[in-house]
């Protein structure tokens, strides 16, 4: 074997243990590149670095070292028995499956070409030129011996002269012999010191043997017993672990039969928990067990089967819960079963079970209406179900009382249905909230546990001495009592959180972990029967707080959806009955009953579900609008017929109308209930007394007051139509004002009714009727204002416009009465002549017409209005008289003509003041004379 270029050191004498090195002349040093390897290897010296590199005979006696080498590598590769060298020397023992393939060039190494060195050559060319120039100027210093250099050159010359075939072996042998001759001194010295070296090795071998004997005695006396105890402790620990493993394997082996038993009793939560525990044990504590290699996949398939079974079971439960008799007072069907199913579905993240319940609600709502219709139709003998086959057609044959009872029954069934849905969803909601609360508490416990573990880790002594023996640590032989608290804490962490670290299989705490896993499995299997939410919330549900919060909101939305479903089905039921115009033909009492029933149902569902559904309310509003239109058209038509047949004569006032206005005066704006017997015996009154004032009215106005009260009462019964009713009532009052004006002032009654003329009595009676309506407009306004929203108060301006129109109409009637007398004065006084007899015929006619006017209006109009009217008539009289006197040139000069005129005027004044109610009337007749200039 080759060694370094310097000669090897050898022992100097037999009695000395000191090693020495051969002195080498520095001038004879040859560079390693140009020399051949030495024949003798280097012996160890006193240098510590060289001793550390060489193998030790004591510490390395049981492992292979260079001292075990028998054949060198060239000899192994140049086997003379083989015809040619084997090419698969290194790979033939690598196995039967080994295939020698070419090494594929790496994709990550670029293909290097000559162009890659172009830049480098350009950079280095200048340096190379400088180097060559310096080399020529300063030749290298000759540090070798001339003799050796000459010999070396000769050797190189000989090597260069070696032929390629024939002289190869001879030249090699000559060179080998030359090299040996150069080191002959070392060979001779080694031969002379061979015997001394053998004696030294013998002494060394005896010392080693003695040392080994002492070590063996020490091992037997001091170590063997202790190590045996440790081995026994480790063996006992391993036996306990094996026993616990076998016990755990036996328990896991019973998982599938136990799951089958639990599924036979619909204990899905217990089965899922058992599967989860078994999966955890298989992954953490029984990993790599060959006999259980297929159990994990089997449990996964079983878990998928349980998911399908739970979905089917929940669907069955929903159907049973929603389709049981609604007369049953129990709102929750099998509460424990429901809680178990919900926990199982949450545990498996099957959050679509609410959709199943929603679909079942829709089907149940349809069935409720269908069953109610069937029950009601079967009770009616007039309906032949054999002739009328469709259930909707059979339902349309019901009259209003029968149909109203059917709708009442449907609404009551829907109310019970919603209460039942709410009770069920409350249970589901409480389960979700309990799981959410449990998640929060679990996180808090994990944080506390982590803090405790950190404190324990800091308190443990980290400087523990380990003894490696047969691959075990000395810490494994510690007593179990010292590590029990740590093991228990680790077990509690694993049970508290599914993400905690599994128990180590190399620690003594593993028996406790496996025992806890098996006991927890037995506890799950023994307590899978769900009782309450508090019991079931102990199970692990791997849902985030966001998912649980979203699910809780979906549950509340499902309750709203249940209310909407009931309202939608009720709307369809109403629309199916309204196809033939049935609802539009209802009278006020029937529609008000229907409206109250629907509003009550809407209010009850809002109280149950917490939100008002708009579909039924919209349908009610739509029907109410149709009812208002028909209500208004009927009454407007009725008023039109009354006005067209009104002869504008004073009508007697029945007692019921007097009671009606009396109830209004007492603040009750509603139609009074009919009194049996008492009202029929009372005689009608000539006038209507309202708050001490007497109103002479026509029959149309009495009925108009009743119609107005019907509008007000309809608003009380159907508050949703307040604004529509206000608009319609305003239109009705305007219509009465305009139509009465056409008939009386416009003399339309002459053609419509056939009156010969419109008398002053007709005019006064019309004015008094308008005054009665004006009296009640503020009362009507206050009634509507109390039922309007503040933002709707602007609609009350309609009453202000109506009041103004009525006052204008009354003023026009008064002006008409004055105009009648004015035309009379103009006709009579234009023919007046101042001559005897006194009183003149003209003044007799005037007084006669004034008496007729007074007689016509005095019993119709109040005294104050009568006086005001006659004052205006008197002013017209004075104006015409003054004009006539001026035309006749009669002045207040005390002459005979003045006397005649004064006598006629005195006759007029006396007759006018003699009329009832006009005694104190200030006529101021002096204004008839022209003022003296």
Short mmCIF file of C-alpha atoms in Angstrom, two decimals, residues 274-604:
data_model
loop_
_atom_site.label_atom_id
_atom_site.label_comp_id
_atom_site.label_asym_id
_atom_site.label_seq_id
_atom_site.Cartn_x
_atom_site.Cartn_y
_atom_site.Cartn_z
CA UNK A 274 -67.38 4.78 18.87
CA UNK A 275 -66.13 4.91 15.28
CA UNK A 276 -64.28 8.17 15.91
CA UNK A 277 -62.64 6.79 19.05
CA UNK A 278 -61.66 3.61 17.22
CA UNK A 279 -60.21 5.59 14.33
CA UNK A 280 -58.20 7.69 16.77
CA UNK A 281 -56.89 4.55 18.52
CA UNK A 282 -55.98 2.97 15.18
CA UNK A 283 -54.06 6.04 14.05
CA UNK A 284 -52.28 6.76 17.32
CA UNK A 285 -51.88 3.55 19.32
CA UNK A 286 -52.47 0.65 16.93
CA UNK A 287 -50.80 2.06 13.88
CA UNK A 288 -49.02 -0.59 11.81
CA UNK A 289 -50.99 -3.57 13.21
CA UNK A 290 -51.29 -5.91 10.24
CA UNK A 291 -54.54 -7.52 11.34
CA UNK A 292 -56.25 -4.11 11.47
CA UNK A 293 -55.02 -2.86 8.11
CA UNK A 294 -58.54 -2.92 6.60
CA UNK A 295 -60.47 -1.85 9.68
CA UNK A 296 -59.98 1.88 9.07
CA UNK A 297 -61.48 1.77 5.57
CA UNK A 298 -64.32 -0.43 6.83
CA UNK A 299 -65.13 2.07 9.55
CA UNK A 300 -65.10 4.91 7.00
CA UNK A 301 -67.61 3.05 4.84
CA UNK A 302 -69.67 2.35 7.94
CA UNK A 303 -69.57 6.03 8.83
CA UNK A 304 -70.87 6.95 5.35
CA UNK A 305 -73.66 4.43 5.82
CA UNK A 306 -74.55 6.02 9.15
CA UNK A 307 -74.71 9.43 7.45
CA UNK A 308 -77.29 8.12 4.99
CA UNK A 309 -79.21 6.41 7.80
CA UNK A 310 -79.31 9.63 9.84
CA UNK A 311 -80.59 11.63 6.88
CA UNK A 312 -83.30 9.03 6.27
CA UNK A 313 -84.12 8.92 9.99
CA UNK A 314 -84.40 12.70 10.19
CA UNK A 315 -86.66 12.72 7.14
CA UNK A 316 -88.84 10.08 8.79
CA UNK A 317 -88.91 12.06 12.04
CA UNK A 318 -89.86 15.27 10.23
CA UNK A 319 -92.69 13.50 8.44
CA UNK A 320 -93.95 11.93 11.67
CA UNK A 321 -93.66 15.16 13.63
CA UNK A 322 -95.44 17.41 11.13
CA UNK A 323 -98.13 14.97 10.01
CA UNK A 324 -99.36 13.73 13.39
CA UNK A 325 -102.87 14.83 14.41
CA UNK A 326 -102.99 18.53 15.08
CA UNK A 327 -105.36 17.97 17.98
CA UNK A 328 -102.44 16.53 19.95
CA UNK A 329 -101.33 18.93 22.66
CA UNK A 330 -97.74 17.65 22.71
CA UNK A 331 -95.70 20.12 20.70
CA UNK A 332 -92.49 18.03 20.55
CA UNK A 333 -92.37 14.45 19.29
CA UNK A 334 -89.64 12.31 20.90
CA UNK A 335 -87.43 15.15 22.04
CA UNK A 336 -84.52 12.85 22.95
CA UNK A 337 -84.60 11.26 19.53
CA UNK A 338 -84.54 14.67 17.87
CA UNK A 339 -81.59 15.84 19.99
CA UNK A 340 -79.67 12.67 19.15
CA UNK A 341 -80.29 13.08 15.43
CA UNK A 342 -79.30 16.75 15.42
CA UNK A 343 -76.07 16.06 17.30
CA UNK A 344 -75.23 13.24 14.93
CA UNK A 345 -75.86 15.40 11.87
CA UNK A 346 -73.81 18.25 13.32
CA UNK A 347 -71.01 15.87 14.21
CA UNK A 348 -70.90 14.67 10.59
CA UNK A 349 -71.25 18.23 9.22
CA UNK A 350 -74.49 17.30 7.44
CA UNK A 351 -75.92 20.79 7.60
CA UNK A 352 -78.51 20.31 4.85
CA UNK A 353 -81.02 18.63 7.15
CA UNK A 354 -82.88 21.93 7.45
CA UNK A 355 -83.73 21.68 3.76
CA UNK A 356 -85.38 18.32 4.42
CA UNK A 357 -87.46 19.87 7.18
CA UNK A 358 -88.39 22.80 4.93
CA UNK A 359 -89.61 20.49 2.14
CA UNK A 360 -91.64 18.52 4.66
CA UNK A 361 -93.22 21.76 5.92
CA UNK A 362 -94.41 22.63 2.41
CA UNK A 363 -95.95 19.20 1.92
CA UNK A 364 -97.63 19.31 5.34
CA UNK A 365 -99.11 22.77 4.71
CA UNK A 366 -100.67 21.51 1.47
CA UNK A 367 -102.06 18.45 3.22
CA UNK A 368 -103.57 20.54 6.03
CA UNK A 369 -105.69 22.56 3.59
CA UNK A 370 -106.61 19.48 1.60
CA UNK A 371 -107.71 17.53 4.67
CA UNK A 372 -109.71 20.47 6.06
CA UNK A 373 -111.57 20.85 2.74
CA UNK A 374 -112.28 17.12 2.59
CA UNK A 375 -113.65 17.13 6.15
CA UNK A 376 -115.84 20.17 5.52
CA UNK A 377 -117.20 18.94 2.18
CA UNK A 378 -118.04 15.57 3.67
CA UNK A 379 -120.28 17.30 6.22
CA UNK A 380 -122.35 19.10 3.55
CA UNK A 381 -125.14 16.93 2.21
CA UNK A 382 -125.93 19.24 -0.69
CA UNK A 383 -122.59 18.51 -2.39
CA UNK A 384 -122.53 15.34 -4.45
CA UNK A 385 -118.90 14.26 -4.54
CA UNK A 386 -119.68 11.69 -7.22
CA UNK A 387 -120.83 14.38 -9.65
CA UNK A 388 -118.35 17.12 -8.66
CA UNK A 389 -115.03 15.31 -8.70
CA UNK A 390 -112.51 18.09 -8.22
CA UNK A 391 -111.94 19.15 -4.65
CA UNK A 392 -111.61 22.82 -5.64
CA UNK A 393 -115.01 22.73 -7.37
CA UNK A 394 -116.53 21.12 -4.31
CA UNK A 395 -115.07 23.86 -2.14
CA UNK A 396 -116.56 26.57 -4.38
CA UNK A 397 -120.02 25.17 -3.78
CA UNK A 398 -119.88 26.21 -0.14
CA UNK A 399 -121.80 29.31 0.91
CA UNK A 400 -120.13 32.02 2.91
CA UNK A 401 -120.87 30.73 6.44
CA UNK A 402 -119.67 27.26 5.47
CA UNK A 403 -116.62 28.59 3.70
CA UNK A 404 -115.89 30.96 6.57
CA UNK A 405 -115.98 28.06 9.04
CA UNK A 406 -113.62 26.16 6.74
CA UNK A 407 -111.18 29.09 6.62
CA UNK A 408 -111.36 29.43 10.40
CA UNK A 409 -110.52 25.73 10.75
CA UNK A 410 -107.57 26.09 8.35
CA UNK A 411 -106.19 29.08 10.22
CA UNK A 412 -106.48 27.28 13.57
CA UNK A 413 -104.70 24.23 12.12
CA UNK A 414 -101.97 26.46 10.69
CA UNK A 415 -101.53 28.11 14.09
CA UNK A 416 -101.02 24.74 15.77
CA UNK A 417 -98.72 23.72 12.94
CA UNK A 418 -96.54 26.81 13.40
CA UNK A 419 -96.41 26.31 17.17
CA UNK A 420 -95.26 22.75 16.58
CA UNK A 421 -92.62 23.85 14.06
CA UNK A 422 -91.41 26.54 16.45
CA UNK A 423 -91.08 24.04 19.31
CA UNK A 424 -89.06 21.66 17.12
CA UNK A 425 -86.82 24.40 15.75
CA UNK A 426 -86.27 25.74 19.27
CA UNK A 427 -84.87 22.35 20.27
CA UNK A 428 -82.57 22.33 17.23
CA UNK A 429 -81.57 25.94 17.94
CA UNK A 430 -80.77 25.13 21.58
CA UNK A 431 -78.59 22.21 20.45
CA UNK A 432 -76.63 24.48 18.08
CA UNK A 433 -76.17 27.14 20.76
CA UNK A 434 -75.04 24.49 23.25
CA UNK A 435 -72.43 23.23 20.82
CA UNK A 436 -71.28 26.80 20.21
CA UNK A 437 -70.98 27.39 23.95
CA UNK A 438 -69.10 24.10 24.37
CA UNK A 439 -66.62 25.10 21.66
CA UNK A 440 -65.89 28.33 23.47
CA UNK A 441 -65.41 26.56 26.79
CA UNK A 442 -63.16 23.98 25.14
CA UNK A 443 -60.91 26.71 23.79
CA UNK A 444 -60.67 28.23 27.25
CA UNK A 445 -59.76 24.85 28.76
CA UNK A 446 -57.12 24.31 26.08
CA UNK A 447 -55.54 27.64 26.88
CA UNK A 448 -55.51 26.83 30.61
CA UNK A 449 -54.10 23.37 29.92
CA UNK A 450 -51.35 24.79 27.72
CA UNK A 451 -50.39 27.23 30.46
CA UNK A 452 -50.25 24.38 33.02
CA UNK A 453 -48.17 22.22 30.70
CA UNK A 454 -45.73 25.07 30.12
CA UNK A 455 -45.37 25.52 33.87
CA UNK A 456 -44.78 21.78 34.34
CA UNK A 457 -42.21 21.67 31.58
CA UNK A 458 -40.32 24.53 33.21
CA UNK A 459 -40.36 22.80 36.62
CA UNK A 460 -39.04 19.43 35.40
CA UNK A 461 -35.34 18.68 35.76
CA UNK A 462 -33.90 18.69 32.28
CA UNK A 463 -30.50 17.21 33.26
CA UNK A 464 -31.41 13.50 33.29
CA UNK A 465 -28.65 10.93 32.73
CA UNK A 466 -29.48 8.33 30.11
CA UNK A 467 -28.01 4.86 29.85
CA UNK A 468 -28.24 3.32 26.44
CA UNK A 469 -28.73 -0.39 26.66
CA UNK A 470 -30.39 -2.50 24.02
CA UNK A 471 -31.92 0.60 22.46
CA UNK A 472 -33.78 1.73 25.67
CA UNK A 473 -33.36 4.82 27.83
CA UNK A 474 -32.88 4.67 31.57
CA UNK A 475 -35.89 7.01 31.92
CA UNK A 476 -38.07 4.16 30.70
CA UNK A 477 -37.17 2.27 33.89
CA UNK A 478 -38.44 5.00 36.20
CA UNK A 479 -41.35 4.14 38.46
CA UNK A 480 -44.81 4.68 36.96
CA UNK A 481 -45.87 6.77 39.94
CA UNK A 482 -43.44 9.52 38.99
CA UNK A 483 -44.88 9.90 35.47
CA UNK A 484 -48.56 9.23 36.21
CA UNK A 485 -49.58 12.91 36.58
CA UNK A 486 -47.98 13.77 33.26
CA UNK A 487 -49.67 10.82 31.59
CA UNK A 488 -53.06 11.75 32.99
CA UNK A 489 -52.64 15.34 31.86
CA UNK A 490 -51.69 14.16 28.37
CA UNK A 491 -54.73 11.91 28.25
CA UNK A 492 -57.04 14.71 29.32
CA UNK A 493 -55.60 16.93 26.62
CA UNK A 494 -56.23 14.31 23.97
CA UNK A 495 -59.81 13.83 25.08
CA UNK A 496 -60.43 17.54 25.38
CA UNK A 497 -59.22 18.45 21.93
CA UNK A 498 -59.04 16.27 18.81
CA UNK A 499 -56.02 18.26 17.65
CA UNK A 500 -53.86 17.47 20.73
CA UNK A 501 -50.72 15.39 20.41
CA UNK A 502 -51.17 11.60 20.55
CA UNK A 503 -49.55 9.54 23.29
CA UNK A 504 -46.04 8.30 22.55
CA UNK A 505 -45.60 4.59 22.14
CA UNK A 506 -42.15 4.74 23.78
CA UNK A 507 -43.24 6.36 27.02
CA UNK A 508 -44.55 4.70 30.13
CA UNK A 509 -47.74 6.78 29.90
CA UNK A 510 -48.95 4.71 26.94
CA UNK A 511 -50.75 2.09 29.09
CA UNK A 512 -52.72 4.82 30.76
CA UNK A 513 -53.57 6.36 27.36
CA UNK A 514 -54.73 3.09 25.91
CA UNK A 515 -56.73 2.28 28.98
CA UNK A 516 -58.41 5.68 28.81
CA UNK A 517 -59.23 5.18 25.14
CA UNK A 518 -60.86 1.85 25.80
CA UNK A 519 -62.73 3.16 28.82
CA UNK A 520 -63.95 6.20 26.88
CA UNK A 521 -65.22 3.87 24.15
CA UNK A 522 -67.06 1.80 26.74
CA UNK A 523 -68.51 4.97 28.24
CA UNK A 524 -69.78 6.12 24.84
CA UNK A 525 -71.33 2.75 24.13
CA UNK A 526 -73.02 2.70 27.52
CA UNK A 527 -74.31 6.29 27.44
CA UNK A 528 -75.31 6.77 23.82
CA UNK A 529 -78.99 7.07 24.69
CA UNK A 530 -79.67 10.81 24.34
CA UNK A 531 -81.41 12.44 27.24
CA UNK A 532 -81.01 16.18 27.20
CA UNK A 533 -78.92 18.80 25.51
CA UNK A 534 -76.59 18.95 28.50
CA UNK A 535 -75.76 15.26 28.12
CA UNK A 536 -75.23 15.29 24.38
CA UNK A 537 -73.18 18.51 24.30
CA UNK A 538 -70.23 16.60 25.74
CA UNK A 539 -69.65 15.01 22.35
CA UNK A 540 -67.16 16.49 19.89
CA UNK A 541 -68.68 18.49 17.03
CA UNK A 542 -66.04 19.80 14.66
CA UNK A 543 -67.79 22.95 13.47
CA UNK A 544 -66.43 26.47 13.59
CA UNK A 545 -68.19 29.27 15.41
CA UNK A 546 -68.96 30.91 12.06
CA UNK A 547 -70.66 27.78 10.75
CA UNK A 548 -72.66 27.34 13.96
CA UNK A 549 -73.73 30.99 13.93
CA UNK A 550 -74.79 30.71 10.31
CA UNK A 551 -76.73 27.54 11.11
CA UNK A 552 -78.51 29.29 14.00
CA UNK A 553 -79.54 32.09 11.64
CA UNK A 554 -80.78 29.53 9.11
CA UNK A 555 -82.96 27.96 11.81
CA UNK A 556 -84.55 31.33 12.53
CA UNK A 557 -85.02 31.92 8.81
CA UNK A 558 -86.66 28.50 8.56
CA UNK A 559 -89.21 29.58 11.17
CA UNK A 560 -89.91 32.68 9.10
CA UNK A 561 -90.20 30.45 6.07
CA UNK A 562 -92.77 28.31 7.87
CA UNK A 563 -94.92 31.39 8.44
CA UNK A 564 -94.51 32.41 4.80
CA UNK A 565 -95.49 28.91 3.66
CA UNK A 566 -98.73 29.02 5.67
CA UNK A 567 -99.54 32.48 4.38
CA UNK A 568 -98.80 31.48 0.78
CA UNK A 569 -101.04 28.42 1.02
CA UNK A 570 -103.78 30.56 2.57
CA UNK A 571 -103.48 33.06 -0.29
CA UNK A 572 -103.81 30.28 -2.85
CA UNK A 573 -106.85 29.00 -1.01
CA UNK A 574 -108.42 32.49 -1.09
CA UNK A 575 -107.62 32.97 -4.76
CA UNK A 576 -109.14 29.62 -5.68
CA UNK A 577 -112.37 30.72 -4.00
CA UNK A 578 -112.26 34.19 -5.55
CA UNK A 579 -112.17 32.90 -9.14
CA UNK A 580 -115.93 33.23 -9.56
CA UNK A 581 -116.04 36.69 -7.90
CA UNK A 582 -117.18 35.21 -4.62
CA UNK A 583 -115.19 37.55 -2.40
CA UNK A 584 -116.23 40.64 -4.34
CA UNK A 585 -119.88 39.80 -3.76
CA UNK A 586 -119.59 39.77 0.02
CA UNK A 587 -121.54 42.36 1.89
CA UNK A 588 -119.93 44.64 4.43
CA UNK A 589 -120.63 42.41 7.42
CA UNK A 590 -119.26 39.32 5.71
CA UNK A 591 -116.16 41.04 4.42
CA UNK A 592 -115.47 42.64 7.79
CA UNK A 593 -115.74 39.21 9.43
CA UNK A 594 -113.35 37.80 6.84
CA UNK A 595 -110.95 40.72 7.29
CA UNK A 596 -110.94 40.37 11.07
CA UNK A 597 -110.29 36.64 10.79
CA UNK A 598 -107.35 37.18 8.47
CA UNK A 599 -105.90 40.00 10.57
CA UNK A 600 -106.15 37.82 13.67
CA UNK A 601 -104.31 35.00 11.92
CA UNK A 602 -101.62 37.41 10.68
CA UNK A 603 -101.15 38.75 14.22
CA UNK A 604 -100.96 35.24 15.73
#
